[in-house]
Amino acid sequence: MQTLEMGVAEITMRLISVIETDEIFQNVMVRGEVSNFKFSGPHAYFSLKEGEYLLNCVMFNATYRHPSGIKDGTVVKASGAIKVYPKRGTYQLYTESILEGKDYGELYKRFEELKIKLKNEGIFDKPKKEIPRFPQKIAVVSSKTSAAFHDVVKTIKKRYPLAVILLFHTSVQGKEASKEIVSALDAADRSSADVILLVRGGGSIEDLWNFNEEIVVKKVYAMKTPVITGVGHEVDTTLVDYVADRRSPTPTGAAEYATPDLVELKRNIDISFSRITNEMDQKIDESFDLVERSKKRLDFLSPKRQISIETERINESFSKMIKIVDEMIKEKRSSLIRNFEAISHSKIVRTIELVPERLDSKMEMMKRTVSNDISKKYLSLEKIEMSLNVHDPLEPVRRGYAMVFKDERLVKSVHELKKSDEIKLKLSDGKILSEVVEIEENGK
């Protein structure tokens, strides 16, 4: 038989032609158990299951035509046409109407029965373990070939590449899968992982059933390591979700919850560092202003400044006194000259001639008196300066003594200290931080 070569489009069109030209497929009523039912906007997507066989279905504008009682596990009769969806190469039932049945599927009955049993045993009341914020090792219990595992790895490497990923491979579908899942969980729990991700992609209730098995649920319940489940899609809920320490709607969501986002962490650190830097700069500026104000105050109150002020005041007073004396001398001399000229032709010329000499003598005596007064003032000023130097608190320090401070206060008595107190010794060229080891009073 000769092999016929065909393109994808051609073979798809042939299938469409075969199916859509068959009148039976264009108006058919299909009986089956509803599985994986969900809405996307106004449209409904679900499957009809019978034994191991599955038929995909879609119902457009289902929000207006869908019976309210229809949900997963319901046995229904769906009417419509079988057509091929070319973009995916799949066929499905384009549903026009649904007749609700009265029975629920066997799996959903088992699901509810087991859920009630485990709840009565108190398994769902298990306290949740805290998920570590910065895990070093993350164990993933999943199939190594599944899209769920690769999504988890991609998400972890993007968000938190510092973590080491440990894969514990297991089948996630099939009759023996539940035992493999338990074995993989046990191995992961005995590893050095900080958190365990139990993940699987979406599917029907049949596909996810192993995560409803009692042995799997009780194994997750008994785990010592925190467990995050990411089984199926957002609409899917399995019994392991009730006993996990955290349930995420998808495998990617589980990976996101288990890891911090390094980009977000860096942004928060940058913000915090900037805030701390600004606060430190502000504190430094405030401290610098305080030091400057204290320095100015100390400079103003220092003995040397007081001596300088007093010296300046005395010099200013002396200058004023000299000026006053000079003006007095000038005034007296002018007056004498005028009087001398008035009596220059009188009989007492000789007597008057002696007046300037006497006046010069008096002036010389006055200058000596003023000079003596000024010398006394300078002597008094020197005594004041010596007294200030004697009482200068830093003078003993310059001679080798030390000033003791506790909490920035000068210590004047041993009674102000106790053992283990931290003290500061101020010397002429610096400070020493010390601790009180022993205290001895005078005479003891």
XYZ file of N, CA and C in Angstrom, residues 54-168:
345
model
N -12.914 9.924 27.610
C -13.182 11.319 27.930
C -13.513 12.079 26.661
N -14.519 12.945 26.738
C -14.893 13.780 25.605
C -14.885 15.242 26.067
N -14.063 16.057 25.399
C -14.014 17.487 25.726
C -15.253 18.183 25.199
N -15.749 19.164 25.991
C -16.973 19.876 25.615
C -16.808 21.367 25.855
N -17.533 22.163 25.080
C -17.578 23.603 25.270
C -19.029 24.046 25.095
N -19.429 25.017 25.919
C -20.789 25.558 25.813
C -20.676 27.078 25.831
N -20.879 27.708 24.665
C -20.784 29.155 24.564
C -21.996 29.817 25.216
N -21.723 30.981 25.834
C -22.776 31.733 26.532
C -23.518 30.838 27.525
N -22.755 30.005 28.216
C -23.347 29.045 29.137
C -23.994 29.716 30.344
N -23.561 30.944 30.653
C -24.126 31.625 31.824
C -25.631 31.832 31.683
N -26.105 31.826 30.427
C -27.541 32.039 30.196
C -28.302 30.713 30.007
N -27.559 29.630 29.713
C -28.235 28.371 29.380
C -27.867 27.216 30.294
N -26.886 27.413 31.150
C -26.367 26.311 31.961
C -27.247 26.078 33.193
N -27.740 24.855 33.414
C -28.525 24.553 34.619
C -27.678 24.768 35.880
N -28.235 25.386 36.900
C -27.478 25.766 38.089
C -26.951 24.571 38.874
N -27.586 23.419 38.738
C -27.183 22.257 39.531
C -26.038 21.468 38.940
N -25.593 21.811 37.738
C -24.534 21.052 37.080
C -23.194 21.361 37.717
N -22.461 20.339 38.145
C -21.102 20.501 38.654
C -20.359 19.187 38.457
N -19.067 19.192 38.804
C -18.266 17.984 38.629
C -18.921 16.805 39.355
N -18.980 15.675 38.665
C -19.560 14.468 39.237
C -21.003 14.234 38.857
N -21.642 15.273 38.316
C -23.037 15.119 37.908
C -23.119 14.331 36.601
N -24.058 13.380 36.537
C -24.301 12.636 35.292
C -25.321 13.426 34.474
N -24.950 13.774 33.233
C -25.815 14.617 32.404
C -25.949 14.021 31.008
N -26.883 14.602 30.248
C -27.013 14.338 28.822
C -26.821 15.669 28.114
N -25.743 15.770 27.332
C -25.413 17.008 26.634
C -25.683 16.850 25.146
N -26.429 17.802 24.581
C -26.771 17.763 23.157
C -25.978 18.810 22.401
N -25.550 18.463 21.164
C -24.819 19.404 20.348
C -24.217 18.727 19.146
N -23.118 19.333 18.629
C -22.459 18.808 17.434
C -20.991 18.571 17.716
N -20.462 17.493 17.163
C -19.037 17.190 17.277
C -18.302 17.913 16.156
N -17.318 18.711 16.529
C -16.530 19.436 15.522
C -15.057 19.386 15.894
N -14.233 19.642 14.881
C -12.776 19.665 15.082
C -12.333 21.109 15.330
N -11.452 21.263 16.322
C -10.854 22.577 16.585
C -9.477 22.589 15.931
N -9.339 23.220 14.751
C -8.113 23.086 13.938
C -6.843 23.534 14.646
N -6.913 24.599 15.417
C -5.692 25.142 16.008
C -5.045 24.175 16.994
N -5.850 23.308 17.598
C -5.298 22.335 18.535
C -5.353 20.917 17.996
N -6.009 20.731 16.890
C -6.119 19.400 16.320
C -6.921 18.473 17.202
N -7.928 18.994 17.876
C -8.759 18.178 18.760
C -10.214 18.274 18.329
N -10.953 17.291 18.750
C -12.390 17.347 18.491
C -13.105 17.527 19.823
N -14.267 18.143 19.817
C -15.021 18.367 21.037
C -16.504 18.538 20.720
N -17.285 18.436 21.784
C -18.722 18.596 21.635
C -19.089 20.050 21.867
N -19.622 20.686 20.825
C -20.111 22.060 20.949
C -21.552 21.959 21.473
N -21.666 22.151 22.794
C -22.910 21.840 23.500
C -23.937 22.952 23.338
N -25.187 22.543 23.037
C -26.295 23.490 22.941
C -27.176 23.433 24.183
N -27.317 22.253 24.781
C -28.163 22.121 25.969
C -27.655 20.983 26.831
N -28.003 21.063 28.128
C -27.596 20.043 29.083
C -28.814 19.634 29.899
N -29.026 18.330 29.988
C -30.081 17.801 30.847
C -29.425 17.197 32.073
N -29.814 17.715 33.243
C -29.176 17.308 34.479
C -29.628 15.924 34.898
N -28.687 15.084 35.317
C -29.011 13.771 35.855
C -29.199 13.852 37.363
N -29.448 12.739 38.000
C -29.694 12.725 39.433
C -28.549 12.100 40.214
N -27.597 11.447 39.538
C -26.534 10.737 40.232
C -25.229 11.526 40.179
N -24.364 11.329 41.174
C -23.013 11.872 41.177
C -22.053 10.745 40.855
N -20.916 11.120 40.290
C -19.925 10.114 39.926
C -19.364 9.402 41.140
N -18.848 8.228 40.910
C -18.304 7.403 41.976
C -17.121 8.074 42.664
N -16.253 8.736 41.880
C -15.082 9.377 42.474
C -15.477 10.517 43.404
N -16.495 11.270 43.030
C -16.913 12.393 43.876
C -17.566 11.891 45.160
N -18.249 10.777 45.062
C -18.807 10.185 46.281
C -17.682 9.761 47.218
N -16.674 9.111 46.645
C -15.535 8.692 47.456
C -14.801 9.900 48.042
N -14.692 10.950 47.237
C -14.028 12.180 47.688
C -14.727 12.741 48.936
N -16.030 12.900 48.861
C -16.790 13.461 49.976
C -16.762 12.547 51.191
N -16.866 11.255 50.972
C -16.843 10.306 52.091
C -15.505 10.342 52.818
N -14.411 10.333 52.041
C -13.086 10.368 52.654
C -12.833 11.716 53.333
N -13.326 12.767 52.736
C -13.173 14.103 53.324
C -13.838 14.166 54.699
N -15.047 13.626 54.793
C -15.769 13.611 56.075
C -15.042 12.738 57.089
N -14.552 11.579 56.648
C -13.844 10.650 57.537
C -12.591 11.317 58.130
N -11.781 11.928 57.265
C -10.540 12.564 57.722
C -10.830 13.771 58.614
N -11.877 14.494 58.297
C -12.251 15.640 59.121
C -12.641 15.191 60.517
N -13.392 14.104 60.607
C -13.804 13.576 61.913
C -12.607 13.080 62.709
N -11.568 12.630 62.029
C -10.355 12.180 62.706
C -9.491 13.347 63.179
N -9.871 14.568 62.805
C -9.128 15.750 63.240
C -7.893 16.048 62.429
N -7.711 15.353 61.305
C -6.511 15.549 60.496
C -6.467 16.953 59.883
N -7.604 17.484 59.534
C -7.623 18.806 58.909
C -7.370 19.939 59.911
N -7.389 19.604 61.213
C -7.154 20.615 62.252
C -5.680 20.733 62.614
N -4.824 20.088 61.869
C -3.391 20.105 62.149
C -2.840 21.541 62.100
N -2.059 21.956 63.135
C -1.447 23.293 63.110
C -0.494 23.433 61.920
N -0.515 24.585 61.301
C 0.335 24.803 60.125
C 1.750 25.188 60.544
N 2.740 24.568 59.896
C 4.134 24.913 60.153
C 4.501 26.176 59.370
N 5.417 26.921 59.943
C 5.838 28.167 59.299
C 6.726 27.864 58.084
N 6.463 28.555 57.007
C 7.279 28.401 55.790
C 8.514 29.290 55.919
N 9.735 28.725 55.783
C 10.951 29.556 55.918
C 10.987 30.642 54.852
N 11.415 31.806 55.271
C 11.418 32.946 54.347
C 12.556 32.853 53.325
N 13.717 32.341 53.757
C 14.876 32.253 52.861
C 15.399 30.810 52.850
N 14.700 29.908 52.154
C 15.123 28.495 52.147
C 16.420 28.309 51.371
N 17.289 27.467 51.924
C 18.528 27.142 51.224
C 18.329 25.978 50.248
N 17.485 25.011 50.657
C 17.210 23.856 49.808
C 15.700 23.663 49.695
N 15.239 23.472 48.447
C 13.815 23.277 48.188
C 13.636 21.925 47.517
N 12.867 21.033 48.159
C 12.580 19.721 47.583
C 11.302 19.801 46.754
N 11.338 19.220 45.556
C 10.171 19.204 44.677
C 9.769 17.750 44.457
N 8.571 17.396 44.893
C 8.031 16.047 44.674
C 7.091 16.129 43.483
N 7.544 15.579 42.346
C 6.780 15.675 41.106
C 7.407 14.744 40.071
N 6.813 14.713 38.904
C 7.390 13.940 37.800
C 8.450 14.785 37.111
N 9.618 14.217 36.890
C 10.717 14.978 36.291
C 10.426 15.398 34.854
N 9.464 14.732 34.221
C 9.132 15.084 32.832
C 7.907 15.996 32.736
N 7.339 16.353 33.852
C 6.096 17.141 33.819
C 6.376 18.619 33.588
N 5.405 19.275 32.976
C 5.494 20.732 32.787
C 5.467 21.434 34.133
N 4.772 20.840 35.116
C 4.687 21.449 36.447
C 6.068 21.578 37.073
N 6.896 20.508 36.970
C 8.238 20.547 37.546
C 9.087 21.611 36.856
N 9.033 21.669 35.543
C 9.838 22.660 34.808
C 9.368 24.084 35.108
N 8.079 24.280 35.310
C 7.571 25.612 35.690
C 8.102 26.014 37.066
N 8.147 25.040 37.979
C 8.655 25.317 39.322
C 10.127 25.700 39.267
N 10.931 24.916 38.526
C 12.367 25.198 38.407
C 12.587 26.579 37.794
N 11.862 26.904 36.744
C 11.996 28.196 36.076
C 11.662 29.340 37.035
N 10.596 29.161 37.800
C 10.174 30.215 38.724
C 11.193 30.422 39.837
N 11.710 29.328 40.409
C 12.683 29.443 41.502
C 13.964 30.101 41.014
N 14.454 29.690 39.848
C 15.703 30.266 39.321
C 15.537 31.751 38.996
N 14.345 32.138 38.611
C 14.107 33.548 38.296
C 14.007 34.390 39.567
N 13.291 33.864 40.561
C 13.031 34.638 41.766
C 14.160 34.536 42.795
N 14.683 33.320 42.978
C 15.627 33.103 44.071
C 16.658 32.055 43.666
N 17.589 32.404 42.778
C 18.560 31.431 42.263
C 19.538 30.927 43.330
N 19.527 31.496 44.527
C 20.431 31.034 45.580
C 20.016 29.675 46.126
N 18.759 29.305 45.956
C 18.254 28.048 46.520
C 18.695 26.847 45.675
N 18.971 25.738 46.370
C 19.288 24.471 45.705
C 17.984 23.682 45.549
N 17.738 23.160 44.330
C 16.501 22.425 44.050
C 16.793 20.924 44.086
N 16.041 20.214 44.922
C 16.180 18.755 45.022
C 14.921 18.107 44.438
N 15.092 17.308 43.394
C 13.945 16.637 42.779
C 13.773 15.235 43.355
N 12.543 14.923 43.777
C 12.197 13.569 44.196
C 11.118 13.083 43.225
